[in-house]
Amino acid sequence: MCAELDGKVGAFAQRPLDHTVFPYVFLDATYRKARSQHRIASAAVVIATGVTAEGRREVLGFAAGDSESWAFWAEFLRELRSRGLDGVRLVVSDSHAALEEDLVHQPLGAAEPGGQTPGRCGAGLPGPPGVAPVGRGGAGRDA
């Protein structure tokens, strides 16, 4: 049963992302306890969610690692790019220095330099349909 599930999760995680354009990408991370080499340790779990111009959401990818280091974020975003993620106009995330550093050096397909503003809602840029700015850099569903 686990082998069958591993196959399905692997296929989902490696599927191409060039079937549509995701102008909006939300990046987030959390920490969870995980078993590694016969011990329990805290692990970073990151997720990328894409939103189409029509407002349809889709999980683009996820990964687990030891920490949210620059190398970890860089590899995660490089993998998304290699699967066809392009045309991103706005990235919404918390203000994580390693993530911001990677996006400055390797944008996710922004139409122009500086077209992505991790950690901040892009002032003057339209957001996904039905999503309004909330606080400093977050986004939430309109009431």
XYZ file of N, CA and C in Angstrom:
429
model
N 0.818 -1.188 0.000
C 0.000 0.000 0.000
C 0.873 1.267 0.000
N 1.917 1.304 0.846
C 2.793 2.481 0.894
C 3.522 2.677 -0.427
N 3.958 1.581 -1.060
C 4.667 1.693 -2.336
C 3.752 2.292 -3.400
N 2.495 1.901 -3.399
C 1.533 2.448 -4.356
C 1.333 3.949 -4.116
N 1.206 4.330 -2.849
C 1.042 5.735 -2.505
C 2.297 6.530 -2.860
N 3.479 5.972 -2.582
C 4.730 6.639 -2.945
C 4.793 6.918 -4.442
N 4.339 5.968 -5.246
C 4.335 6.151 -6.695
C 3.428 7.287 -7.127
N 2.243 7.364 -6.525
C 1.300 8.431 -6.875
C 1.820 9.803 -6.433
N 2.379 9.874 -5.241
C 2.922 11.142 -4.743
C 4.109 11.566 -5.610
N 4.966 10.612 -5.978
C 6.105 10.917 -6.835
C 5.679 11.430 -8.196
N 4.668 10.813 -8.789
C 4.168 11.260 -10.091
C 3.586 12.668 -9.995
N 2.847 12.948 -8.919
C 2.286 14.278 -8.717
C 3.404 15.310 -8.557
N 4.413 14.964 -7.780
C 5.499 15.896 -7.486
C 6.381 16.171 -8.700
N 6.379 15.281 -9.689
C 7.242 15.455 -10.862
C 6.480 15.842 -12.127
N 5.171 16.085 -12.016
C 4.380 16.386 -13.208
C 4.811 17.715 -13.822
N 4.660 17.852 -15.141
C 4.994 19.120 -15.794
C 4.056 20.238 -15.334
N 4.581 21.461 -15.324
C 3.799 22.622 -14.898
C 3.545 23.593 -16.039
N 3.755 23.144 -17.273
C 3.601 24.042 -18.419
C 2.215 23.966 -19.062
N 1.246 23.348 -18.393
C -0.105 23.206 -18.955
C -0.911 24.505 -18.878
N -0.478 25.453 -18.036
C -1.128 26.755 -17.935
C -0.143 27.737 -17.325
N -0.494 29.001 -17.307
C 0.357 30.029 -16.712
C -0.148 30.326 -15.304
N 0.776 30.444 -14.384
C 0.456 30.803 -13.002
C 1.101 32.152 -12.712
N 0.377 33.254 -12.957
C 0.982 34.563 -12.720
C 1.209 34.860 -11.238
N 0.532 34.152 -10.363
C 0.652 34.376 -8.927
C 1.110 33.090 -8.262
N 2.157 33.190 -7.442
C 2.668 32.026 -6.717
C 2.807 32.394 -5.246
N 2.242 31.562 -4.396
C 2.345 31.708 -2.955
C 3.347 30.670 -2.457
N 4.346 31.105 -1.689
C 5.354 30.208 -1.120
C 5.252 30.267 0.396
N 5.285 29.105 1.025
C 5.193 29.070 2.477
C 5.983 27.887 3.001
N 6.272 27.937 4.295
C 7.005 26.850 4.948
C 6.506 26.693 6.371
N 6.694 25.512 6.875
C 6.393 25.220 8.267
C 7.397 24.171 8.729
N 7.432 23.925 10.005
C 8.312 22.894 10.549
C 7.471 21.809 11.195
N 7.850 20.578 10.957
C 7.165 19.412 11.529
C 8.213 18.432 12.038
N 7.829 17.620 12.977
C 8.713 16.556 13.466
C 8.710 15.423 12.438
N 9.887 14.880 12.165
C 10.001 13.796 11.193
C 11.062 12.807 11.662
N 10.888 11.562 11.267
C 11.858 10.526 11.613
C 12.944 10.512 10.540
N 14.196 10.590 10.988
C 15.332 10.553 10.074
C 16.462 9.787 10.746
N 16.894 8.725 10.125
C 17.978 7.887 10.646
C 17.730 7.481 12.104
N 16.556 6.948 12.345
C 16.155 6.390 13.642
C 16.049 7.416 14.767
N 15.847 8.692 14.407
C 15.611 9.690 15.446
C 14.582 10.702 14.939
N 13.949 11.386 15.863
C 12.945 12.399 15.534
C 13.626 13.766 15.549
N 13.413 14.531 14.477
C 14.017 15.863 14.369
C 13.035 16.796 13.672
N 13.220 18.072 13.864
C 12.405 19.071 13.202
C 12.839 19.176 11.738
N 11.860 19.228 10.825
C 12.152 19.328 9.394
C 11.334 20.466 8.778
N 11.951 21.189 7.846
C 11.251 22.245 7.115
C 10.426 21.605 6.003
N 9.185 22.020 5.876
C 8.313 21.565 4.789
C 7.860 22.813 4.040
N 8.197 22.878 2.737
C 7.839 24.050 1.931
C 6.804 23.649 0.885
N 5.981 24.619 0.492
C 4.943 24.375 -0.502
C 4.827 25.593 -1.413
N 4.573 25.333 -2.671
C 4.305 26.388 -3.649
C 2.902 26.162 -4.194
N 2.080 27.198 -4.125
C 0.726 27.149 -4.673
C 0.626 28.189 -5.774
N 0.197 27.768 -6.956
C 0.028 28.681 -8.072
C -1.423 29.066 -8.226
N -1.660 30.287 -8.701
C -3.012 30.768 -8.970
C -3.038 31.276 -10.405
N -3.988 30.779 -11.190
C -4.126 31.210 -12.580
C -4.778 32.588 -12.624
N -4.780 33.210 -13.801
C -5.423 34.520 -13.974
C -6.921 34.438 -13.683
N -7.508 33.248 -13.817
C -8.936 33.057 -13.545
C -9.211 32.771 -12.070
N -8.148 32.631 -11.259
C -8.323 32.394 -9.837
C -8.292 30.934 -9.420
N -7.982 30.007 -10.336
C -7.902 28.589 -9.992
C -6.577 28.309 -9.289
N -6.631 27.630 -8.160
C -5.432 27.316 -7.365
C -4.983 25.885 -7.620
N -3.663 25.715 -7.588
C -3.097 24.382 -7.786
C -1.789 24.287 -7.003
N -1.613 23.197 -6.268
C -0.340 22.956 -5.597
C 0.686 22.638 -6.675
N 1.759 23.423 -6.714
C 2.787 23.248 -7.734
C 3.885 22.307 -7.269
N 4.190 22.347 -5.998
C 5.245 21.477 -5.489
C 5.380 21.597 -3.992
N 6.127 20.665 -3.425
C 6.393 20.633 -1.993
C 7.708 19.906 -1.785
N 8.350 20.183 -0.666
C 9.615 19.516 -0.355
C 9.844 19.575 1.142
N 10.649 18.662 1.625
C 11.033 18.630 3.037
C 12.556 18.605 3.119
N 13.082 19.323 4.110
C 14.531 19.370 4.297
C 14.874 19.733 5.718
N 16.169 19.830 5.987
C 16.636 20.111 7.345
C 16.310 21.525 7.810
N 16.358 22.496 6.884
C 16.114 23.892 7.256
C 15.701 24.676 6.021
N 15.316 25.932 6.228
C 14.959 26.829 5.124
C 16.184 27.612 4.661
N 17.250 26.927 4.378
C 18.478 27.592 3.945
C 18.326 28.107 2.514
N 19.262 28.967 2.120
C 19.263 29.478 0.752
C 19.364 28.319 -0.226
N 20.247 27.356 0.038
C 20.433 26.220 -0.871
C 19.149 25.402 -1.004
N 18.427 25.219 0.087
C 17.186 24.442 0.054
C 16.134 25.143 -0.797
N 15.913 26.464 -0.548
C 14.948 27.220 -1.355
C 15.380 27.255 -2.818
N 16.680 27.467 -3.066
C 17.175 27.550 -4.445
C 16.898 26.259 -5.198
N 17.143 25.122 -4.578
C 16.890 23.837 -5.228
C 15.395 23.626 -5.470
N 14.569 23.983 -4.503
C 13.120 23.844 -4.643
C 12.602 24.678 -5.818
N 13.015 25.935 -5.897
C 12.551 26.813 -6.972
C 13.147 26.403 -8.323
N 14.387 25.942 -8.332
C 15.010 25.450 -9.564
C 14.223 24.256 -10.122
N 13.773 23.388 -9.231
C 12.996 22.218 -9.644
C 11.658 22.645 -10.246
N 10.999 23.654 -9.657
C 9.742 24.152 -10.219
C 9.966 24.735 -11.614
N 11.041 25.495 -11.766
C 11.367 26.068 -13.083
C 11.621 24.967 -14.104
N 12.355 23.933 -13.693
C 12.693 22.846 -14.628
C 11.454 22.078 -15.083
N 10.389 22.105 -14.285
C 9.141 21.432 -14.655
C 8.231 22.324 -15.484
N 8.668 23.560 -15.796
C 7.919 24.404 -16.710
C 7.236 25.607 -16.102
N 7.447 25.887 -14.819
C 6.830 27.071 -14.221
C 7.453 28.316 -14.834
N 6.624 29.168 -15.419
C 7.094 30.379 -16.082
C 5.948 31.386 -16.096
N 6.258 32.636 -16.379
C 5.223 33.657 -16.482
C 4.732 34.182 -15.156
N 5.481 33.951 -14.082
C 5.076 34.414 -12.756
C 5.259 35.927 -12.686
N 4.217 36.623 -12.258
C 4.257 38.083 -12.147
C 4.388 38.549 -10.700
N 3.891 37.740 -9.755
C 3.916 38.138 -8.350
C 4.123 36.913 -7.478
N 5.099 37.009 -6.571
C 5.341 35.957 -5.587
C 4.966 36.518 -4.227
N 4.139 35.788 -3.498
C 3.724 36.203 -2.162
C 4.310 35.200 -1.173
N 5.043 35.733 -0.189
C 5.653 34.872 0.826
C 5.901 35.701 2.071
N 6.360 35.034 3.118
C 6.808 35.808 4.262
C 8.174 36.379 3.895
N 8.690 37.214 4.734
C 9.942 37.906 4.427
C 11.130 37.063 4.879
N 11.399 35.987 4.157
C 12.502 35.082 4.482
C 13.705 35.469 3.632
N 14.807 35.832 4.269
C 15.980 36.362 3.560
C 16.502 35.397 2.495
N 16.583 34.111 2.790
C 17.107 33.144 1.816
C 16.204 33.047 0.594
N 14.898 33.093 0.800
C 13.949 33.026 -0.310
C 14.042 34.295 -1.159
N 14.079 35.450 -0.512
C 14.202 36.707 -1.258
C 15.488 36.732 -2.068
N 16.585 36.265 -1.499
C 17.875 36.221 -2.202
C 17.777 35.372 -3.459
N 17.158 34.209 -3.361
C 17.033 33.342 -4.527
C 16.168 33.977 -5.606
N 15.055 34.591 -5.225
C 14.158 35.186 -6.209
C 14.790 36.398 -6.908
N 15.681 37.101 -6.222
C 16.373 38.221 -6.856
C 17.307 37.694 -7.946
N 18.023 36.598 -7.660
C 19.001 36.063 -8.606
C 18.402 35.142 -9.657
N 17.286 34.500 -9.348
C 16.659 33.555 -10.266
C 15.145 33.750 -10.252
N 14.625 34.813 -10.882
C 13.178 35.052 -10.855
C 12.401 33.882 -11.452
N 11.188 33.712 -10.996
C 10.313 32.640 -11.494
C 9.580 33.076 -12.757
N 10.281 33.669 -13.703
C 9.649 34.025 -14.967
C 8.954 35.356 -14.957
N 9.394 36.289 -14.112
C 8.788 37.619 -14.093
C 8.993 38.277 -15.448
N 8.014 39.011 -15.905
C 8.064 39.656 -17.208
C 9.142 40.734 -17.260
N 9.473 41.324 -16.129
C 10.501 42.361 -16.094
C 11.236 42.253 -14.775
N 12.509 42.702 -14.723
C 13.244 42.636 -13.457
C 12.471 43.373 -12.368
N 12.462 42.804 -11.179
C 11.761 43.430 -10.070
C 10.263 43.201 -10.104
N 9.785 42.350 -11.000
C 8.357 42.091 -11.121
C 7.815 41.230 -10.003
N 8.702 40.712 -9.157
C 8.273 39.872 -8.050
C 8.674 40.550 -6.757
N 7.795 40.512 -5.778
C 8.086 41.155 -4.514
C 7.793 40.198 -3.378
N 8.714 39.261 -3.097
C 8.451 38.345 -1.996
C 8.355 39.092 -0.681
N 7.407 38.705 0.144
C 7.245 39.307 1.448
C 6.380 40.556 1.449
N 5.988 41.029 0.293
C 5.164 42.224 0.198
C 4.127 42.023 -0.887
N 2.934 42.552 -0.705
C 1.976 42.556 -1.806
C 2.438 43.617 -2.773
N 2.574 43.298 -4.051
C 3.083 44.233 -5.047
C 2.160 45.424 -5.184
N 2.585 46.557 -4.676
C 1.761 47.761 -4.718
C 1.422 48.104 -6.159
N 0.161 48.297 -6.427
C -0.276 48.677 -7.760
C -0.485 47.506 -8.700
N -0.073 46.303 -8.305
C -0.265 45.136 -9.153
C -1.580 44.469 -8.809
N -2.349 44.048 -9.810
C -3.594 43.347 -9.496
C -3.293 41.975 -8.912
N -4.062 41.568 -7.939
C -3.900 40.249 -7.350
C -4.835 39.259 -8.003
N -4.792 38.002 -7.559
C -5.699 36.999 -8.083
C -7.149 37.388 -7.831
N -8.073 36.980 -8.678
C -9.485 37.294 -8.480
C -9.970 36.796 -7.118
N -10.667 37.644 -6.390
C -11.246 37.252 -5.110
C -10.278 37.273 -3.954
N -9.029 37.711 -4.176
C -8.043 37.747 -3.105
C -7.634 39.198 -2.874
N -7.771 39.655 -1.635
C -7.441 41.036 -1.290
C -6.263 41.050 -0.331
N -5.459 42.125 -0.343
C -4.343 42.224 0.597
C -4.851 42.228 2.035
N -4.083 41.594 2.919
C -4.398 41.590 4.339
C -3.111 41.858 5.086
N -3.020 42.923 5.817
C -1.838 43.207 6.623
C -0.597 43.421 5.779
N 0.553 43.068 6.362
C 1.848 43.282 5.709
C 2.239 42.084 4.877
N 1.936 42.059 3.594
C 2.443 41.026 2.710
C 1.631 39.766 2.660
N 0.548 39.654 3.412
C -0.279 38.457 3.345
C -1.377 38.633 2.315
N -2.134 37.612 2.095
C -3.277 37.718 1.196
C -4.403 36.889 1.763
N -5.617 37.331 1.547
C -6.756 36.599 2.075
C -7.928 36.680 1.133
N -8.898 35.839 1.312
C -10.078 35.801 0.459
C -10.991 36.948 0.814
N -11.555 37.611 -0.208
C -12.522 38.681 0.020
C -13.740 38.136 0.763
N -14.346 38.951 1.611
C -15.552 38.529 2.335
C -16.763 38.672 1.471
